Amino acid sequence: MTDLLTLTIRELVAAYSAKTLSPEEYWQAVEARVEAFEPAVQALYLYDPESARAQALASTERWQRGAPLGPLDGIPVTLKELIATEGQPVPLGTAAVDLVPAAADAPIAARMREDGAVIFAKTTCPDYGMLSSGLSSFHPLSRNPWDLSQNPGGSSAGAAAAGAAGFGPLHIGTDIGGSVRLPAGWCGLFGFKPSHGRIPVDPYYVGRCAGPMTRCVDDAAYAMQTLSRPDWRDGTSLPPQEIDWLDEAIDLKGMRIGLMLDAGCGFAPEPEVRDAVIAAAKRFEAAGAEIIEVGPVMTRAMLDGLDVFWRSKFWGDIAPLSEEKRRRILPYIYEWAEGGAHVSGVDAVKGFGQTIEMRKTCGALFTRVDAVLSPVNPTVSYPADWASPTNDPHKPFEHIAFTVPWNMSEQPAASINCGFSESGMPIGLQIVGPRFADLTVLKLSRLFESWTGRIGNWPTPPRL
């Protein structure tokens, strides 16, 4: 059973096609792992093994007939709780929301069903997806499988914990300031935030993307052929484009790659993080790329302006709630949001204007380089019950300065493991590409993975 969990999506599909393994048999392995590990990590919401067994049986019958629905037929997948699935509530990670069944599948859920994926659970997130943490007023505390005393990050907390725990090969998160890449980095996964509009989302929000979180680059690339199909409900959805997501060919000779070790504000990278990223850059240099040290694209004014805008926007979202419901929101987030209660319209617009400034500085940088390497997370880890790496609602975004600018500039960015700390926690390398160069980021990530090898010592369930 354990050996089956090491198979990639391509290997699973090949085995299904050859009839040497069935989706039913693979699901049994995943179900056993969930039963063993979920009590410790608390990654899942609406886990439904009975439905998964029925979906896996239907997929097995399709493969026996040689008629799979699509490239993900029979592949178990989780969706972040924020991604609506028809007939199921979307609590947004908070006890303040009424549990009303969703009227329809969001674009990602629809694509998964069209291709026959086995959707077996949603994954946890903090209140309104507004934290880099597994802490929530609605869900149980999600923990990092590498060390249960530590945080998986967020806001795609459950997705990262599920991936590191081995709950199948594919987990879909969302990302507005680093919420795919940050937890992927802290949990050792590959997390991919594509160019804005490449994976349609609904509801739309400035900078909000969705992306796969997997144990290897190939699984994320394989999933993109399903995830990237356009959907009219997202007005930013990119038009259909023929992209060979599995193409690996890339020549580093003549490529200029920026090395960014200073985010311009927020936390400075801890020494172990900095050293791991520098070592990764040297690998690219040895392979023929020109490594250019580059300055930050962020400033304190940008980060603070974004904070003002997000606080005012979020206060506007929750102000119509009754006082009793507002008080159900995680206190950390409510205290942060209250800072937006008296922000003027002028100041809110000025704050939003800082997202445009980020776009400008990111665009200027990419006139000089073809890609950028940086840390994902400046810190190695932090306690599981903290709301953020600062645990201070007055300084909520000190850890996102390396990740958030690429949301606002709409550029593709990925997190890939580049080593471990002395404490045994994963360290993430961020690889950023020009707008729409999603395939370039995947190719650079594959190349790096080919040098370092995939993680082979994933966490195993504790004896509870």
Coordinates of C-alpha atoms in Angstrom, one line a residue:
M1 CA 0.0 0.0 0.0
T2 CA 2.8 2.4 1.0
D3 CA 4.6 1.8 -2.3
L4 CA 1.5 2.7 -4.3
L5 CA 1.6 6.2 -2.7
T6 CA 4.9 6.9 -4.3
L7 CA 3.5 6.6 -7.8
T8 CA 3.2 9.8 -9.9
I9 CA 0.1 10.7 -11.8
R10 CA 1.6 9.6 -15.1
E11 CA 2.6 6.2 -13.6
L12 CA -0.9 5.7 -12.2
V13 CA -2.5 6.5 -15.5
A14 CA -0.1 4.1 -17.3
A15 CA -1.0 1.4 -14.8
Y16 CA -4.7 2.0 -15.1
S17 CA -4.4 1.8 -18.9
A18 CA -2.3 -1.4 -18.7
K19 CA -4.8 -2.8 -16.2
T20 CA -2.1 -3.6 -13.7
L21 CA -3.7 -1.3 -11.1
S22 CA -7.2 -0.1 -10.8
P23 CA -8.5 3.2 -9.4
E24 CA -10.3 1.2 -6.8
E25 CA -7.1 -0.4 -5.6
Y26 CA -5.2 2.9 -5.6
W27 CA -8.0 4.5 -3.6
Q28 CA -7.8 1.8 -1.0
A29 CA -4.2 2.8 -0.4
V30 CA -5.1 6.4 -0.1
E31 CA -8.0 5.7 2.2
A32 CA -5.7 3.6 4.5
R33 CA -3.2 6.5 4.6
V34 CA -5.9 9.0 5.5
E35 CA -7.2 6.8 8.2
A36 CA -3.7 6.5 9.7
F37 CA -2.5 10.1 9.4
E38 CA -5.6 12.4 9.4
P39 CA -6.2 12.3 13.1
A40 CA -2.7 13.9 13.6
V41 CA -2.7 16.4 10.8
Q42 CA -6.4 17.4 10.5
A43 CA -6.0 18.4 6.9
L44 CA -9.5 17.5 5.6
Y45 CA -13.0 18.9 5.5
L46 CA -16.1 17.0 4.2
Y47 CA -14.0 13.8 3.8
D48 CA -16.3 11.3 2.2
P49 CA -14.6 7.9 1.7
E50 CA -17.9 6.2 0.6
S51 CA -18.3 8.7 -2.2
A52 CA -14.7 8.2 -3.2
R53 CA -15.1 4.4 -3.3
A54 CA -18.1 4.9 -5.7
Q55 CA -16.1 7.4 -7.9
A56 CA -13.2 5.0 -8.0
L57 CA -15.4 2.1 -8.9
A58 CA -17.0 4.1 -11.8
S59 CA -13.5 5.1 -13.0
T60 CA -12.3 1.4 -12.8
E61 CA -15.2 0.4 -15.0
R62 CA -14.3 3.2 -17.5
W63 CA -10.7 2.1 -17.7
Q64 CA -11.7 -1.5 -18.1
R65 CA -13.8 -0.4 -21.2
G66 CA -10.8 1.7 -22.4
A67 CA -12.9 4.8 -22.2
P68 CA -11.5 7.2 -19.5
L69 CA -13.2 10.6 -19.3
G70 CA -9.9 12.5 -19.3
P71 CA -6.3 12.6 -18.2
L72 CA -7.2 12.6 -14.5
D73 CA -9.7 9.8 -14.5
G74 CA -9.3 7.8 -11.3
I75 CA -6.8 10.2 -9.7
P76 CA -7.7 11.2 -6.1
V77 CA -7.8 14.9 -5.6
T78 CA -8.6 17.4 -2.8
L79 CA -9.8 20.9 -3.4
K80 CA -9.2 23.8 -1.0
E81 CA -12.4 24.5 1.0
L82 CA -12.7 27.9 -0.7
I83 CA -13.3 26.2 -4.1
A84 CA -17.1 25.5 -4.3
T85 CA -18.5 22.1 -5.0
E86 CA -22.2 21.8 -5.8
G87 CA -24.4 20.9 -2.9
Q88 CA -21.7 21.4 -0.3
P89 CA -21.2 24.4 2.0
V90 CA -18.3 26.8 1.7
P91 CA -17.6 27.9 5.2
L92 CA -14.6 30.0 4.2
G93 CA -12.7 28.6 7.2
T94 CA -14.8 30.7 9.7
A95 CA -17.5 30.0 12.2
A96 CA -19.1 33.3 11.1
V97 CA -20.5 31.9 7.8
D98 CA -23.9 30.1 7.5
L99 CA -23.4 26.7 6.0
V100 CA -25.4 27.1 2.8
P101 CA -24.9 24.5 0.0
A102 CA -23.1 25.8 -3.1
A103 CA -25.4 26.2 -6.1
A104 CA -22.7 25.0 -8.6
D105 CA -19.2 23.7 -9.0
A106 CA -16.5 26.4 -9.3
P107 CA -14.4 26.2 -12.5
I108 CA -11.7 23.9 -11.0
A109 CA -14.2 21.5 -9.5
A110 CA -16.1 21.4 -12.8
R111 CA -12.9 20.6 -14.7
M112 CA -12.0 17.8 -12.3
R113 CA -15.4 16.2 -12.6
E114 CA -15.3 16.4 -16.4
D115 CA -12.0 14.5 -16.4
G116 CA -13.1 11.8 -13.9
A117 CA -10.9 12.8 -10.9
V118 CA -11.9 11.3 -7.6
I119 CA -12.8 14.3 -5.4
F120 CA -12.7 12.8 -1.9
A121 CA -12.4 15.9 0.4
K122 CA -12.0 19.6 0.7
T123 CA -9.0 20.9 2.6
T124 CA -8.9 23.3 5.5
C125 CA -8.0 26.9 5.5
P126 CA -8.0 29.7 8.1
D127 CA -10.8 32.3 8.3
Y128 CA -11.6 33.8 4.9
G129 CA -8.2 32.5 3.7
M130 CA -6.6 35.5 5.4
L131 CA -3.7 33.8 7.2
S132 CA -0.5 31.8 6.5
S133 CA -1.6 29.3 9.1
G134 CA -3.6 26.2 9.8
L135 CA -5.5 28.0 12.5
S136 CA -9.2 28.5 12.0
S137 CA -12.3 29.3 14.0
F138 CA -14.2 26.6 12.1
H139 CA -11.8 23.8 11.3
P140 CA -9.6 21.8 13.7
L141 CA -6.0 23.0 13.9
S142 CA -4.1 21.7 10.9
R143 CA -0.5 20.6 11.5
N144 CA 2.7 20.1 9.5
P145 CA 3.3 16.4 8.9
W146 CA 7.1 16.9 9.1
D147 CA 6.7 18.1 12.8
L148 CA 3.3 18.1 14.3
S149 CA 4.3 20.9 16.7
Q150 CA 4.8 23.2 13.7
N151 CA 2.6 25.1 11.3
P152 CA 1.9 23.9 7.7
G153 CA 1.5 27.5 6.6
G154 CA -1.5 28.8 4.7
S155 CA -3.9 29.7 3.7
S156 CA -3.8 26.4 1.7
A157 CA -3.0 24.8 5.0
G158 CA -4.9 21.5 4.6
A159 CA -3.8 21.1 1.0
A160 CA -0.1 21.3 2.1
A161 CA -0.6 19.0 5.0
A162 CA -2.5 16.5 2.9
G163 CA 0.2 16.5 0.2
A164 CA 3.0 16.0 2.7
A165 CA 1.0 13.3 4.5
G166 CA 0.5 11.3 1.3
F167 CA -3.2 11.7 0.8
G168 CA -2.9 11.1 -3.0
P169 CA -0.9 12.9 -5.6
L170 CA -2.9 16.1 -6.3
H171 CA -4.2 18.9 -4.1
I172 CA -5.5 22.3 -5.4
G173 CA -4.9 25.5 -3.4
T174 CA -5.5 29.2 -4.0
D175 CA -3.0 32.0 -3.7
I176 CA -3.5 35.8 -3.4
G177 CA -0.2 36.6 -1.6
G178 CA 1.6 33.3 -1.4
S179 CA -1.1 30.9 -0.2
V180 CA 0.0 28.0 -2.5
R181 CA 3.8 28.7 -2.4
L182 CA 4.2 29.5 1.3
P183 CA 2.6 26.2 2.7
A184 CA 4.2 24.2 -0.2
G185 CA 7.6 25.6 1.0
W186 CA 7.0 24.8 4.6
C187 CA 5.7 21.3 3.8
G188 CA 8.3 20.3 1.1
L189 CA 5.8 20.2 -1.8
F190 CA 6.0 21.7 -5.3
G191 CA 3.5 24.5 -5.4
F192 CA 2.7 26.3 -8.6
K193 CA 0.9 29.7 -8.9
P194 CA 0.4 30.2 -12.7
S195 CA 0.0 33.5 -14.6
H196 CA -3.2 35.2 -13.6
G197 CA -6.1 33.8 -15.6
R198 CA -4.3 30.6 -16.6
I199 CA -6.5 28.6 -14.1
P200 CA -10.0 30.1 -14.0
V201 CA -11.3 31.0 -10.5
D202 CA -14.8 32.0 -9.3
P203 CA -15.2 34.3 -7.5
Y204 CA -12.5 36.5 -9.0
Y205 CA -10.4 38.8 -6.8
V206 CA -7.4 41.0 -7.5
G207 CA -4.3 38.8 -7.6
R208 CA -6.2 35.6 -6.7
C209 CA -5.0 32.5 -8.4
A210 CA -5.3 28.8 -8.0
G211 CA -2.7 26.1 -8.4
P212 CA -1.6 22.5 -7.9
M213 CA 0.3 21.4 -4.9
T214 CA 2.1 18.1 -5.4
R215 CA 5.1 16.0 -4.4
C216 CA 6.8 16.4 -7.7
V217 CA 6.9 18.8 -10.6
D218 CA 5.6 16.3 -13.1
D219 CA 2.3 15.8 -11.2
A220 CA 1.6 19.6 -11.2
A221 CA 2.5 19.9 -14.9
Y222 CA 0.3 16.9 -15.8
A223 CA -2.6 18.5 -13.9
M224 CA -2.3 21.7 -15.8
Q225 CA -3.8 20.2 -18.9
T226 CA -7.1 19.9 -17.0
L227 CA -6.8 23.0 -14.7
S228 CA -6.0 25.5 -17.5
R229 CA -9.1 25.0 -19.6
P230 CA -10.9 28.4 -19.8
D231 CA -14.2 29.2 -18.0
W232 CA -16.4 32.1 -18.9
R233 CA -17.2 32.8 -15.2
D234 CA -13.7 34.2 -14.7
G235 CA -13.5 37.4 -16.8
T236 CA -9.7 37.2 -16.6
S237 CA -9.6 33.6 -17.9
L238 CA -7.0 33.3 -20.7
P239 CA -8.1 32.1 -24.1
P240 CA -7.6 28.5 -25.2
Q241 CA -3.9 27.8 -25.9
E242 CA -2.1 24.6 -27.0
I243 CA 0.6 24.1 -24.5
D244 CA 2.6 20.9 -24.0
W245 CA 2.7 21.0 -20.3
L246 CA 4.9 18.0 -20.2
D247 CA 7.6 19.5 -22.3
E248 CA 10.9 19.4 -20.4
A249 CA 13.4 20.8 -22.9
I250 CA 15.2 24.0 -21.8
D251 CA 18.7 25.4 -22.4
L252 CA 20.2 27.5 -19.7
K253 CA 23.0 28.9 -21.8
G254 CA 22.5 32.6 -22.3
M255 CA 19.7 32.7 -19.7
R256 CA 19.9 35.6 -17.2
I257 CA 18.5 34.5 -13.8
G258 CA 18.2 37.1 -11.0
L259 CA 19.0 36.1 -7.5
M260 CA 16.9 38.1 -5.0
L261 CA 17.9 37.7 -1.3
D262 CA 16.5 41.0 0.0
A263 CA 12.7 41.4 -0.2
G264 CA 12.9 45.1 0.5
C265 CA 10.7 44.9 3.6
G266 CA 9.4 42.3 6.1
F267 CA 11.5 39.5 7.5
A268 CA 15.0 39.0 6.3
P269 CA 15.7 35.4 5.3
E270 CA 17.1 33.3 8.2
P271 CA 20.6 32.0 7.5
E272 CA 19.6 28.5 6.7
V273 CA 17.1 29.7 4.2
R274 CA 19.5 32.1 2.6
D275 CA 22.3 29.5 2.3
A276 CA 19.9 27.0 0.7
V277 CA 18.7 29.5 -1.9
I278 CA 22.3 30.6 -2.7
A279 CA 23.3 26.9 -3.1
A280 CA 20.4 26.4 -5.5
A281 CA 21.4 29.4 -7.6
K282 CA 24.9 28.0 -7.9
R283 CA 23.5 24.9 -9.5
F284 CA 21.8 27.0 -12.2
E285 CA 25.1 28.9 -12.7
A286 CA 27.0 25.6 -13.0
A287 CA 24.6 24.5 -15.7
G288 CA 25.2 27.6 -17.8
A289 CA 22.9 30.3 -16.6
E290 CA 24.2 33.8 -15.7
I291 CA 23.2 34.6 -12.1
I292 CA 22.7 38.3 -11.5
E293 CA 22.1 39.5 -8.0
V294 CA 19.0 41.8 -8.1
G295 CA 17.5 44.1 -5.6
P296 CA 13.9 43.9 -4.2
V297 CA 10.8 44.8 -6.0
M298 CA 8.9 45.5 -2.8
T299 CA 9.0 48.5 -0.5
R300 CA 7.6 49.1 3.0
A301 CA 5.1 51.6 1.4
M302 CA 3.9 48.9 -0.9
L303 CA 3.4 46.3 1.8
D304 CA 1.7 48.8 4.2
G305 CA -0.5 50.1 1.4
L306 CA -1.6 46.6 0.6
D307 CA -2.3 46.0 4.2
V308 CA -4.6 49.1 4.4
F309 CA -6.4 48.1 1.2
W310 CA -7.0 44.5 2.4
R311 CA -8.1 45.6 5.8
S312 CA -10.6 48.1 4.4
K313 CA -11.9 45.6 1.8
F314 CA -12.3 42.8 4.4
W315 CA -14.0 45.1 6.9
G316 CA -16.5 46.0 4.2
D317 CA -17.1 42.3 3.7
I318 CA -17.8 41.6 7.3
A319 CA -19.5 44.8 8.4
P320 CA -23.0 43.7 7.4
L321 CA -22.7 40.7 9.7
S322 CA -24.3 40.9 13.1
E323 CA -22.1 41.7 16.0
E324 CA -22.6 38.1 17.3
K325 CA -21.4 36.6 14.0
R326 CA -18.4 39.0 13.7
R327 CA -17.3 37.9 17.1
R328 CA -17.1 34.3 15.8
I329 CA -14.3 35.2 13.5
L330 CA -10.8 34.2 14.7
P331 CA -9.8 37.0 17.1
Y332 CA -6.5 37.6 15.4
I333 CA -8.2 38.3 12.1
Y334 CA -11.0 40.3 13.6
E335 CA -8.5 42.5 15.4
W336 CA -6.6 43.0 12.1
A337 CA -9.8 43.7 10.2
E338 CA -11.0 46.4 12.7
G339 CA -8.1 48.5 11.5
G340 CA -10.0 48.9 8.3
A341 CA -13.1 50.2 10.0
H342 CA -12.1 53.9 9.8
V343 CA -10.0 53.8 6.6
S344 CA -11.3 56.5 4.2
G345 CA -12.1 55.8 0.6
V346 CA -9.2 57.9 -0.5
D347 CA -6.8 55.9 1.7
A348 CA -8.2 52.6 0.5
V349 CA -7.7 53.6 -3.1
K350 CA -4.2 54.8 -2.3
G351 CA -3.5 51.4 -0.7
F352 CA -4.8 49.6 -3.8
G353 CA -2.6 51.9 -5.9
Q354 CA 0.4 50.2 -4.3
T355 CA -0.5 47.0 -6.2
I356 CA 0.1 49.0 -9.4
E357 CA 3.5 50.1 -8.1
M358 CA 4.4 46.4 -7.5
R359 CA 3.4 45.6 -11.1
K360 CA 5.7 48.4 -12.3
T361 CA 8.8 47.3 -10.3
C362 CA 8.2 43.6 -11.3
G363 CA 7.9 44.6 -14.9
A364 CA 11.1 46.7 -14.8
L365 CA 13.1 43.8 -13.2
F366 CA 12.1 41.5 -16.0
T367 CA 13.5 43.8 -18.6
R368 CA 16.9 42.7 -17.2
V369 CA 16.4 39.0 -16.4
D370 CA 14.6 36.0 -17.8
A371 CA 13.7 34.4 -14.4
V372 CA 14.2 35.1 -10.7
L373 CA 15.2 32.9 -7.8
S374 CA 14.4 33.8 -4.2
P375 CA 13.4 32.3 -0.9
V376 CA 9.7 31.5 -0.6
N377 CA 9.5 31.7 3.2
P378 CA 12.1 33.8 5.1
T379 CA 11.5 31.7 8.2
V380 CA 12.2 28.0 8.7
S381 CA 9.0 27.3 10.7
Y382 CA 6.8 28.5 13.5
P383 CA 4.4 26.9 16.1
A384 CA 1.3 25.2 14.9
D385 CA -1.1 27.3 17.0
W386 CA 0.3 30.6 15.8
A387 CA -1.9 32.7 13.5
S388 CA 1.1 33.8 11.4
P389 CA 4.9 33.8 11.6
T390 CA 4.7 37.0 13.6
N391 CA 1.6 36.0 15.6
D392 CA 0.9 39.7 15.7
P393 CA -2.2 41.1 14.0
H394 CA -0.5 44.5 13.7
K395 CA 2.3 43.0 11.7
P396 CA 0.5 40.4 9.6
F397 CA 2.4 40.4 6.3
E398 CA 6.1 40.4 7.3
H399 CA 6.5 37.0 5.7
I400 CA 5.0 37.5 2.3
A401 CA 7.3 40.1 0.8
F402 CA 9.0 37.5 -1.4
T403 CA 5.7 36.1 -2.7
V404 CA 3.0 38.7 -2.9
P405 CA 4.5 41.0 -5.7
W406 CA 4.1 38.2 -8.3
N407 CA 0.4 38.0 -7.6
M408 CA 0.0 41.6 -8.3
S409 CA 2.2 41.5 -11.4
E410 CA 0.3 38.4 -12.5
Q411 CA 3.5 36.4 -13.1
P412 CA 4.0 32.6 -12.7
A413 CA 5.9 31.5 -9.6
A414 CA 6.6 28.2 -8.0
S415 CA 7.9 26.8 -4.7
I416 CA 10.2 23.8 -4.9
N417 CA 12.1 22.1 -2.1
C418 CA 15.8 23.1 -2.0
G419 CA 16.9 21.5 1.3
F420 CA 16.2 21.1 4.9
S421 CA 17.0 23.0 8.1
E422 CA 19.0 21.5 11.0
S423 CA 15.6 21.0 12.7
G424 CA 14.5 18.8 9.8
M425 CA 12.0 21.2 8.2
P426 CA 11.8 21.8 4.4
I427 CA 13.1 24.9 2.8
G428 CA 11.4 26.3 -0.3
L429 CA 13.1 27.9 -3.4
Q430 CA 10.9 30.3 -5.4
I431 CA 11.2 30.3 -9.2
V432 CA 9.5 33.2 -11.0
G433 CA 9.1 33.8 -14.7
P434 CA 7.7 36.5 -17.0
R435 CA 4.0 36.9 -17.4
F436 CA 2.5 34.0 -19.3
A437 CA 5.8 32.0 -19.2
D438 CA 4.2 29.3 -17.1
L439 CA 5.9 26.6 -19.0
T440 CA 9.3 28.2 -18.5
V441 CA 8.8 28.1 -14.7
L442 CA 7.8 24.4 -14.8
K443 CA 10.8 23.6 -17.0
L444 CA 13.2 25.4 -14.6
S445 CA 11.6 23.6 -11.7
R446 CA 11.9 20.2 -13.4
L447 CA 15.5 20.8 -14.1
F448 CA 16.2 21.7 -10.5
E449 CA 14.4 18.7 -9.3
S450 CA 16.5 16.5 -11.7
W451 CA 19.6 17.8 -10.0
T452 CA 18.4 17.4 -6.4
G453 CA 16.2 14.4 -6.7
R454 CA 12.7 14.1 -5.3
I455 CA 12.2 13.9 -1.6
G456 CA 12.4 10.3 -0.6
N457 CA 11.8 10.4 3.2
W458 CA 8.3 11.8 3.4
P459 CA 6.7 11.8 6.8
T460 CA 4.9 8.7 8.0
P461 CA 1.9 8.5 10.3
P462 CA 2.6 8.7 14.0
R463 CA 1.6 6.0 16.4
L464 CA -1.4 7.6 18.1

